[in-house]
């Protein structure tokens, strides 16, 4: 395990006995979060559209971490498929304590060129997909006084060019996070979100940030560096642990202070 991906700031086994279902492609931020939860002792169900992409990630967790990980195919836009994945997870592991909604779609597109279907597709994956998974997992989470962790963004705190569709979807994810915190908090279910800022070595950074913009972007991050997937992983492990037992409805930016925009004045 490399220094970059180590999760050793936490005591061993702080999520032992828990089962986490993580949506997303098994790579990048959600792949890192899944592995970090496994390192902390959770058993993990990986869920996304293409089982052939998930199997290697599940195998890496089993072999690299020594934890139990299984892949389940489902398009988060399709409620019946999501229900089957949740049922498969519960059948395999016997319970479900943690849901991490990381599945997301993204592309750069000016608003005037964005088709209604393009807008709807991203909202369907990011927002409706998050709702579908939470809704399908509710009864199991209620049994365990479990928790929801949504992967949001900071794009919608201001206006982000070419990202209207994603900004709208993630604003909805934040609203959903807070509403579920209120409604399902009554069942002991916590609902929180992480809003990652610019995280290096992710598909999003490679595809969405052209090299000439990258250095200008870095200079706008008060801590002077891009985030690492490990930064998001550690926040995720914390929020999924009992150390965060009274944190409910929080959206935590993991962005080095980027969205505050203060460095523009310096
Ligand atoms: N620019 C503008 N519109 C786009 C687009 C782009 N780069 N990519 C997709 N769309 C539009 C399509 O044109 C289509 O709308 P239309 O029917 O009006 O033409 C609509 O979005 C759906 O596209 P489609 O490719 O059929 O959807 P999909 O469900 O197969 O995939 C995404 C949608 C968002 C997942 C796809 O863009 C994708 O694969 N992205 C890469 C993976 C990703 O985003 N990962 C997250 C990293 S941050």
Coordinates of C-alpha atoms and ligand atoms in Angstrom, one line a residue:
X1 CA 0.0 0.0 0.0
X2 CA 1.5 3.3 -0.9
X3 CA 1.9 6.3 1.3
X4 CA -0.5 8.1 -1.0
X5 CA -3.3 5.7 -0.4
X6 CA -2.7 4.6 3.2
X7 CA -5.5 5.0 5.6
X8 CA -3.3 4.6 8.7
X9 CA -4.4 7.8 10.5
X10 CA -7.4 5.8 11.9
X11 CA -7.4 3.1 14.5
X12 CA -7.5 -0.4 13.1
X13 CA -10.9 -1.9 12.3
X14 CA -13.0 1.2 13.1
X15 CA -15.6 0.0 10.6
X16 CA -15.4 -3.7 11.4
X17 CA -18.6 -5.5 11.1
X18 CA -20.2 -2.9 8.8
X19 CA -21.3 -3.5 5.3
X20 CA -21.0 -0.6 2.8
X21 CA -22.5 -0.3 -0.7
X22 CA -20.6 2.1 -2.9
X23 CA -21.8 3.2 -6.3
X24 CA -19.4 4.4 -9.0
X25 CA -17.0 2.8 -11.4
X26 CA -14.7 1.2 -8.9
X27 CA -11.9 3.6 -9.8
X28 CA -11.1 7.2 -9.0
X29 CA -12.6 8.8 -5.9
X30 CA -15.3 6.2 -5.3
X31 CA -12.9 3.3 -5.9
X32 CA -10.6 4.9 -3.3
X33 CA -13.4 5.4 -0.9
X34 CA -14.5 1.8 -1.3
X35 CA -11.0 0.6 -0.7
X36 CA -10.5 2.9 2.3
X37 CA -13.8 1.6 3.9
X38 CA -12.5 -1.9 3.4
X39 CA -9.1 -1.0 5.0
X40 CA -11.1 0.3 8.0
X41 CA -12.7 -3.1 8.3
X42 CA -16.0 -2.8 6.3
X43 CA -17.2 -5.4 3.8
X44 CA -17.9 -3.7 0.5
X45 CA -20.4 -4.0 -2.3
X46 CA -19.4 -2.2 -5.5
X47 CA -22.2 -1.1 -7.8
X48 CA -22.1 0.4 -11.3
X49 CA -23.3 -0.3 -14.8
X50 CA -20.5 -2.5 -16.1
X51 CA -19.7 -5.5 -14.0
X52 CA -16.5 -6.1 -16.0
X53 CA -15.1 -2.8 -14.7
X54 CA -16.0 -3.5 -11.1
X55 CA -14.7 -7.1 -10.9
X56 CA -11.0 -5.9 -11.0
X57 CA -11.7 -3.3 -8.3
X58 CA -13.4 -5.9 -6.1
X59 CA -10.5 -8.3 -6.6
X60 CA -8.0 -5.6 -5.7
X61 CA -9.8 -5.0 -2.4
X62 CA -9.9 -8.7 -1.7
X63 CA -6.3 -9.3 -2.5
X64 CA -4.7 -5.9 -1.5
X65 CA -6.7 -5.3 1.6
X66 CA -7.7 -8.8 2.5
X67 CA -11.3 -7.6 2.9
X68 CA -14.5 -9.0 1.4
X69 CA -15.7 -7.1 -1.7
X70 CA -18.3 -8.1 -4.2
X71 CA -19.4 -6.4 -7.5
X72 CA -23.1 -5.9 -8.4
X73 CA -24.2 -4.5 -11.8
X74 CA -26.8 -1.8 -11.8
X75 CA -27.5 1.4 -13.6
X76 CA -28.4 3.8 -10.7
X77 CA -31.0 5.4 -13.1
X78 CA -33.0 2.3 -13.1
X79 CA -34.8 1.7 -9.7
X80 CA -35.5 -2.0 -10.4
X81 CA -31.8 -2.6 -11.0
X82 CA -30.9 -0.7 -7.9
X83 CA -33.3 -2.7 -5.8
X84 CA -31.8 -6.0 -7.2
X85 CA -28.3 -4.7 -6.3
X86 CA -29.3 -3.8 -2.8
X87 CA -31.0 -7.2 -2.3
X88 CA -27.9 -9.0 -3.7
X89 CA -25.7 -7.1 -1.3
X90 CA -27.9 -8.0 1.7
X91 CA -28.2 -11.6 0.6
X92 CA -24.4 -11.9 0.3
X93 CA -23.3 -10.0 3.4
X94 CA -26.4 -10.3 5.5
X95 CA -26.8 -6.6 6.2
X96 CA -26.3 -3.1 4.9
X97 CA -25.0 -0.2 7.1
X98 CA -23.5 2.4 4.8
X99 CA -24.5 3.7 1.4
X100 CA -22.0 5.8 -0.6
X101 CA -23.5 7.5 -3.6
X102 CA -20.6 8.2 -5.9
X103 CA -21.9 7.3 -9.4
X104 CA -21.8 10.4 -11.5
X105 CA -21.7 11.5 -15.2
X106 CA -19.9 14.5 -16.5
X107 CA -18.8 16.3 -19.6
X108 CA -18.1 19.9 -20.5
X109 CA -20.8 21.7 -22.5
X110 CA -21.9 25.3 -22.9
X111 CA -25.5 25.8 -21.7
X112 CA -26.6 27.0 -25.1
X113 CA -25.4 23.7 -26.7
X114 CA -26.6 21.4 -24.0
X115 CA -29.5 19.2 -25.2
X116 CA -32.4 18.5 -22.8
X117 CA -31.4 14.9 -22.9
X118 CA -27.8 15.8 -22.0
X119 CA -29.0 17.8 -19.0
X120 CA -31.5 15.1 -18.0
X121 CA -28.9 12.3 -18.3
X122 CA -26.6 13.9 -15.8
X123 CA -29.4 14.8 -13.4
X124 CA -30.7 11.2 -13.7
X125 CA -27.3 9.7 -12.9
X126 CA -26.2 12.1 -10.1
X127 CA -29.4 13.1 -8.5
X128 CA -32.1 10.6 -9.3
X129 CA -29.5 7.8 -9.0
X130 CA -28.7 9.0 -5.5
X131 CA -32.3 9.1 -4.5
X132 CA -32.9 5.6 -6.0
X133 CA -30.1 4.1 -4.0
X134 CA -31.1 5.8 -0.7
X135 CA -34.8 4.8 -1.3
X136 CA -33.9 1.2 -2.1
X137 CA -31.6 0.9 0.9
X138 CA -33.9 2.6 3.4
X139 CA -35.4 -0.4 5.2
X140 CA -31.9 -2.0 5.6
X141 CA -30.4 1.3 6.9
X142 CA -33.3 1.7 9.3
X143 CA -32.6 -1.8 10.8
X144 CA -29.0 -0.9 11.4
X145 CA -29.3 2.8 12.2
X146 CA -27.0 3.2 9.2
X147 CA -25.8 6.1 7.2
X148 CA -25.7 7.7 3.8
X149 CA -22.7 9.5 2.3
X150 CA -23.2 11.4 -0.9
X151 CA -20.4 12.6 -3.1
X152 CA -21.3 16.1 -4.1
X153 CA -19.2 18.9 -5.6
X154 CA -18.4 22.6 -5.0
X155 CA -19.3 23.6 -8.6
X156 CA -22.7 25.1 -7.6
X157 CA -21.4 27.3 -4.8
X158 CA -20.7 29.8 -7.5
X159 CA -21.3 29.6 -11.2
X160 CA -19.1 27.2 -13.1
X161 CA -18.9 27.6 -16.9
X162 CA -19.7 24.5 -19.0
X163 CA -21.0 22.7 -15.9
X164 CA -24.7 23.8 -15.7
X165 CA -26.0 20.2 -15.7
X166 CA -23.6 18.9 -13.1
X167 CA -24.0 22.0 -10.9
X168 CA -27.8 21.6 -11.0
X169 CA -27.6 17.9 -10.2
X170 CA -25.1 18.4 -7.3
X171 CA -27.2 21.2 -5.8
X172 CA -30.0 18.7 -5.8
X173 CA -27.8 16.1 -4.1
X174 CA -27.0 18.6 -1.3
X175 CA -30.7 19.3 -0.9
X176 CA -31.4 15.5 -0.7
X177 CA -28.6 15.1 1.8
X178 CA -30.2 17.7 4.1
X179 CA -33.8 16.5 3.7
X180 CA -32.9 12.9 4.4
X181 CA -30.9 14.0 7.4
X182 CA -34.1 15.6 8.8
X183 CA -36.5 12.9 7.8
X184 CA -34.4 9.7 8.3
X185 CA -32.5 11.1 11.3
X186 CA -35.6 10.1 13.2
X187 CA -34.7 6.5 12.4
X188 CA -31.1 7.0 13.5
X189 CA -29.9 7.2 9.9
X190 CA -27.3 9.9 9.3
X191 CA -27.0 11.6 5.9
X192 CA -23.9 13.6 5.0
X193 CA -22.0 14.6 1.9
X194 CA -18.5 15.3 0.8
X195 CA -17.9 18.0 -1.8
X196 CA -14.5 17.3 -3.3
X197 CA -12.7 20.2 -4.9
X198 CA -10.0 19.7 -7.6
X199 CA -8.6 16.3 -6.9
X200 CA -5.6 15.2 -9.0
X201 CA -5.2 11.8 -10.7
X202 CA -8.9 11.5 -11.3
X203 CA -10.7 10.9 -14.5
X204 CA -12.5 14.2 -14.0
X205 CA -9.3 16.1 -13.7
X206 CA -7.8 14.5 -16.8
X207 CA -10.9 14.9 -19.0
X208 CA -12.3 18.2 -17.7
X209 CA -9.4 20.4 -16.9
X210 CA -7.1 21.2 -19.8
X211 CA -3.4 21.3 -19.0
X212 CA -3.1 25.1 -19.5
X213 CA -5.8 25.7 -17.0
X214 CA -4.4 23.3 -14.5
X215 CA -1.6 25.5 -13.1
X216 CA -3.9 28.5 -12.8
X217 CA -6.3 26.4 -10.9
X218 CA -3.7 25.1 -8.5
X219 CA -2.7 28.7 -7.7
X220 CA -6.3 29.4 -6.6
X221 CA -6.2 26.7 -4.0
X222 CA -5.2 28.3 -0.6
X223 CA -3.3 25.2 0.5
X224 CA -1.2 25.4 -2.7
X225 CA -1.8 21.9 -4.0
X226 CA -4.5 19.8 -5.6
X227 CA -6.4 17.3 -3.5
X228 CA -5.5 13.7 -3.4
X229 CA -8.0 10.8 -3.5
X230 CA -6.7 10.0 -0.1
X231 CA -8.0 13.3 1.3
X232 CA -11.5 12.3 0.3
X233 CA -11.1 8.8 1.5
X234 CA -10.1 10.0 5.0
X235 CA -13.1 12.3 5.3
X236 CA -15.3 9.4 4.1
X237 CA -13.9 7.0 6.7
X238 CA -14.4 9.7 9.4
X239 CA -18.0 10.4 8.4
X240 CA -18.8 6.7 8.2
X241 CA -17.3 6.0 11.7
X242 CA -18.8 6.5 15.1
X243 CA -16.4 9.5 15.5
X244 CA -19.1 11.4 13.4
X245 CA -22.0 10.0 15.4
X246 CA -23.6 13.4 15.8
X247 CA -22.8 14.8 12.3
X248 CA -26.0 14.7 10.3
X249 CA -26.9 16.9 7.2
X250 CA -23.4 18.2 6.8
X251 CA -21.9 18.9 3.4
X252 CA -18.1 19.0 3.9
X253 CA -15.9 20.6 1.3
X254 CA -12.6 18.7 0.8
X255 CA -11.0 21.3 -1.4
X256 CA -8.2 23.0 0.5
X257 CA -10.4 26.1 0.8
X258 CA -10.6 26.5 -3.0
X259 CA -14.3 27.4 -3.3
X260 CA -13.9 30.4 -0.9
X261 CA -12.0 32.1 -3.7
X262 CA -9.8 34.1 -1.3
X263 CA -6.6 33.7 -3.2
X264 CA -8.0 35.8 -6.1
X265 CA -7.5 38.8 -3.8
X266 CA -3.9 38.1 -2.8
Ligands
LIG1 N1 -21.3 17.1 -24.8 C1 -22.6 17.4 -25.0 N2 -23.6 16.5 -24.8 C2 -23.2 15.2 -24.4 C3 -21.9 14.8 -24.2 C4 -20.9 15.8 -24.4 N3 -19.6 15.6 -24.2 N4 -21.9 13.5 -23.8 C5 -23.2 13.1 -23.7 N5 -24.0 14.1 -24.1 C6 -25.4 14.1 -24.3 C7 -25.7 13.2 -25.5 O1 -25.6 14.0 -26.7 C8 -27.1 12.8 -25.2 O2 -28.1 13.8 -25.5 P1 -28.9 13.8 -27.0 O3 -29.7 12.5 -27.0 O4 -29.7 15.0 -26.9 O5 -27.8 13.8 -28.0 C9 -27.2 12.6 -23.7 O6 -26.1 13.4 -23.2 C10 -27.0 11.2 -23.3 O7 -25.8 10.7 -23.9 P2 -25.4 9.2 -23.9 O8 -24.0 9.0 -24.4 O9 -26.5 8.5 -24.7 O10 -25.6 8.8 -22.4 P3 -24.9 7.7 -21.5 O11 -25.9 7.3 -20.5 O12 -24.4 6.6 -22.4 O13 -23.7 8.4 -20.9 C11 -22.5 10.0 -19.6 C12 -23.8 9.7 -20.3 C13 -22.7 11.4 -18.9 C14 -22.2 9.1 -18.5 C15 -21.3 10.1 -20.6 O14 -21.1 11.4 -21.0 C16 -20.1 9.5 -20.2 O15 -19.8 8.3 -20.4 N6 -19.2 10.3 -19.5 C17 -17.9 9.8 -19.0 C18 -17.9 9.1 -17.7 C19 -18.1 10.1 -16.6 O16 -18.7 11.1 -16.8 N7 -17.5 9.9 -15.4 C20 -17.5 10.8 -14.4 C21 -16.2 11.5 -14.3 S1 -16.3 13.0 -13.4

